[in-house]
PDB file of C-alpha atoms in Angstrom:
ATOM      1  CA  MET A   1     303.727  68.070 -27.411  1.00 80.00           C
ATOM      2  CA  THR A   2     303.076  64.567 -26.135  1.00 81.00           C
ATOM      3  CA  ARG A   3     302.000  61.924 -28.590  1.00 87.00           C
ATOM      4  CA  THR A   4     299.744  59.167 -27.225  1.00 89.00           C
ATOM      5  CA  VAL A   5     299.255  55.712 -28.727  1.00 88.00           C
ATOM      6  CA  ASN A   6     296.525  53.351 -27.521  1.00 90.00           C
ATOM      7  CA  LEU A   7     297.039  49.652 -28.184  1.00 90.00           C
ATOM      8  CA  THR A   8     295.202  46.412 -27.662  1.00 92.00           C
ATOM      9  CA  VAL A   9     297.700  43.846 -26.433  1.00 93.00           C
ATOM     10  CA  HIS A  10     297.156  40.091 -26.224  1.00 93.00           C
ATOM     11  CA  VAL A  11     299.481  38.732 -23.543  1.00 93.00           C
ATOM     12  CA  LYS A  12     300.738  35.150 -23.472  1.00 92.00           C
ATOM     13  CA  PRO A  13     302.301  34.704 -20.012  1.00 92.00           C
ATOM     14  CA  GLY A  14     304.525  31.711 -19.255  1.00 91.00           C
ATOM     15  CA  SER A  15     305.540  31.349 -22.889  1.00 89.00           C
ATOM     16  CA  ARG A  16     308.767  29.702 -23.988  1.00 89.00           C
ATOM     17  CA  LYS A  17     308.848  32.061 -26.994  1.00 83.00           C
ATOM     18  CA  GLY A  18     309.202  35.152 -24.840  1.00 76.00           C
ATOM     19  CA  PRO A  19     310.105  37.858 -24.504  1.00 84.00           C
ATOM     20  CA  LEU A  20     308.732  38.718 -27.927  1.00 84.00           C
ATOM     21  CA  VAL A  21     306.440  41.367 -29.413  1.00 83.00           C
ATOM     22  CA  ALA A  22     304.525  40.290 -32.540  1.00 82.00           C
ATOM     23  CA  VAL A  23     302.394  42.620 -34.654  1.00 80.00           C
ATOM     24  CA  ASP A  24     299.087  41.012 -35.599  1.00 72.00           C
ATOM     25  CA  ASP A  25     298.124  41.618 -39.214  1.00 61.00           C
ATOM     26  CA  PRO A  26     294.494  42.790 -39.469  1.00 53.00           C
ATOM     27  CA  ASP A  27     294.272  41.305 -42.990  1.00 52.00           C
ATOM     28  CA  SER A  28     294.858  37.822 -41.577  1.00 47.00           C
ATOM     29  CA  LEU A  29     291.476  38.053 -39.830  1.00 45.00           C
ATOM     30  CA  GLY A  30     289.659  38.078 -43.138  1.00 45.00           C
ATOM     31  CA  THR A  31     289.260  40.370 -46.079  1.00 43.00           C
ATOM     32  CA  PRO A  32     287.554  43.607 -45.058  1.00 43.00           C
ATOM     33  CA  THR A  33     284.692  44.720 -47.218  1.00 43.00           C
ATOM     34  CA  ALA A  34     284.275  48.228 -48.555  1.00 43.00           C
ATOM     35  CA  THR A  35     281.468  48.874 -46.072  1.00 42.00           C
ATOM     36  CA  SER A  36     283.329  47.637 -42.984  1.00 40.00           C
ATOM     37  CA  ALA A  37     285.360  49.900 -40.738  1.00 41.00           C
ATOM     38  CA  PRO A  38     289.133  49.465 -40.871  1.00 41.00           C
ATOM     39  CA  THR A  39     290.539  47.077 -38.308  1.00 44.00           C
ATOM     40  CA  ASP A  40     293.377  48.328 -36.127  1.00 55.00           C
ATOM     41  CA  ALA A  41     296.452  46.199 -35.765  1.00 55.00           C
ATOM     42  CA  SER A  42     297.077  44.749 -32.347  1.00 85.00           C
ATOM     43  CA  LEU A  43     300.092  43.258 -30.637  1.00 88.00           C
ATOM     44  CA  THR A  44     300.663  39.808 -29.223  1.00 90.00           C
ATOM     45  CA  VAL A  45     303.290  39.780 -26.499  1.00 91.00           C
ATOM     46  CA  TYR A  46     304.890  36.534 -25.349  1.00 92.00           C
ATOM     47  CA  LEU A  47     306.277  36.732 -21.806  1.00 93.00           C
ATOM     48  CA  GLN A  48     308.308  34.188 -19.874  1.00 92.00           C
ATOM     49  CA  GLN A  49     306.911  35.480 -16.565  1.00 92.00           C
ATOM     50  CA  ARG A  50     303.780  33.875 -15.193  1.00 91.00           C
ATOM     51  CA  ALA A  51     300.711  35.892 -14.218  1.00 89.00           C
ATOM     52  CA  VAL A  52     301.507  35.722 -10.506  1.00 91.00           C
ATOM     53  CA  GLU A  53     301.454  38.807  -8.265  1.00 90.00           C
ATOM     54  CA  GLY A  54     301.710  41.206 -11.209  1.00 91.00           C
ATOM     55  CA  ALA A  55     304.968  39.772 -12.575  1.00 93.00           C
ATOM     56  CA  ALA A  56     303.568  39.485 -16.103  1.00 94.00           C
ATOM     57  CA  ASN A  57     302.206  43.057 -16.031  1.00 95.00           C
ATOM     58  CA  ASP A  58     305.572  44.391 -14.867  1.00 95.00           C
ATOM     59  CA  ALA A  59     307.360  42.433 -17.591  1.00 94.00           C
ATOM     60  CA  LEU A  60     304.861  43.706 -20.182  1.00 95.00           C
ATOM     61  CA  VAL A  61     305.481  47.352 -19.253  1.00 96.00           C
ATOM     62  CA  LYS A  62     309.252  46.831 -19.346  1.00 95.00           C
ATOM     63  CA  LEU A  63     309.169  45.020 -22.710  1.00 93.00           C
ATOM     64  CA  LEU A  64     306.856  47.557 -24.393  1.00 93.00           C
ATOM     65  CA  ALA A  65     308.992  50.433 -23.093  1.00 94.00           C
ATOM     66  CA  LYS A  66     312.068  48.822 -24.629  1.00 93.00           C
ATOM     67  CA  HIS A  67     310.242  47.964 -27.884  1.00 91.00           C
ATOM     68  CA  PHE A  68     308.954  51.523 -28.389  1.00 90.00           C
ATOM     69  CA  ALA A  69     312.114  53.189 -26.966  1.00 92.00           C
ATOM     70  CA  VAL A  70     310.300  55.080 -24.200  1.00 94.00           C
ATOM     71  CA  SER A  71     310.662  55.084 -20.436  1.00 94.00           C
ATOM     72  CA  LYS A  72     308.712  52.594 -18.327  1.00 95.00           C
ATOM     73  CA  SER A  73     306.724  55.465 -16.824  1.00 95.00           C
ATOM     74  CA  ALA A  74     305.408  56.295 -20.324  1.00 95.00           C
ATOM     75  CA  VAL A  75     303.675  52.885 -20.585  1.00 95.00           C
ATOM     76  CA  THR A  76     300.370  52.515 -18.719  1.00 95.00           C
ATOM     77  CA  ILE A  77     298.012  49.559 -18.566  1.00 95.00           C
ATOM     78  CA  VAL A  78     294.645  51.292 -18.832  1.00 95.00           C
ATOM     79  CA  ARG A  79     292.361  48.267 -18.701  1.00 95.00           C
ATOM     80  CA  GLY A  80     292.739  44.516 -18.277  1.00 94.00           C
ATOM     81  CA  HIS A  81     295.127  44.190 -15.340  1.00 94.00           C
ATOM     82  CA  THR A  82     293.865  40.654 -14.645  1.00 93.00           C
ATOM     83  CA  SER A  83     293.020  39.731 -18.249  1.00 94.00           C
ATOM     84  CA  ARG A  84     295.159  38.458 -21.101  1.00 93.00           C
ATOM     85  CA  VAL A  85     293.701  41.176 -23.331  1.00 94.00           C
ATOM     86  CA  LYS A  86     294.939  44.550 -22.146  1.00 94.00           C
ATOM     87  CA  HIS A  87     294.485  48.125 -23.286  1.00 94.00           C
ATOM     88  CA  VAL A  88     297.763  49.994 -23.038  1.00 93.00           C
ATOM     89  CA  ARG A  89     298.570  53.697 -23.442  1.00 93.00           C
ATOM     90  CA  ILE A  90     302.041  54.825 -24.488  1.00 92.00           C
ATOM     91  CA  ASP A  91     302.985  58.490 -24.163  1.00 91.00           C
ATOM     92  CA  HIS A  92     305.885  59.665 -26.294  1.00 84.00           C
ATOM     93  CA  GLU A  93     307.694  62.988 -26.337  1.00 80.00           C
ATOM     94  CA  PRO A  94     309.054  63.477 -29.885  1.00 72.00           C
TER      95      PRO A  94
END
């Protein structure tokens, strides 16, 4: 049975901090009210590679695969190939 995780990833290409994966805390965005829907956590990924000819996307896939201990083929950029905000799917075989 394959387990799938969908993430929103904010990419910071050309960063001196990178490579680094930081988990964004949804509570830091403000206190949710009882009537609001829960906010999903997202990731911020700092990459040393610049967004030139797909280098940052390749580095993102490699870094997320290492971070989640899956193969690179299990990480797919679903949406946002040319954007800094990307939607990523990770398939994991338990």
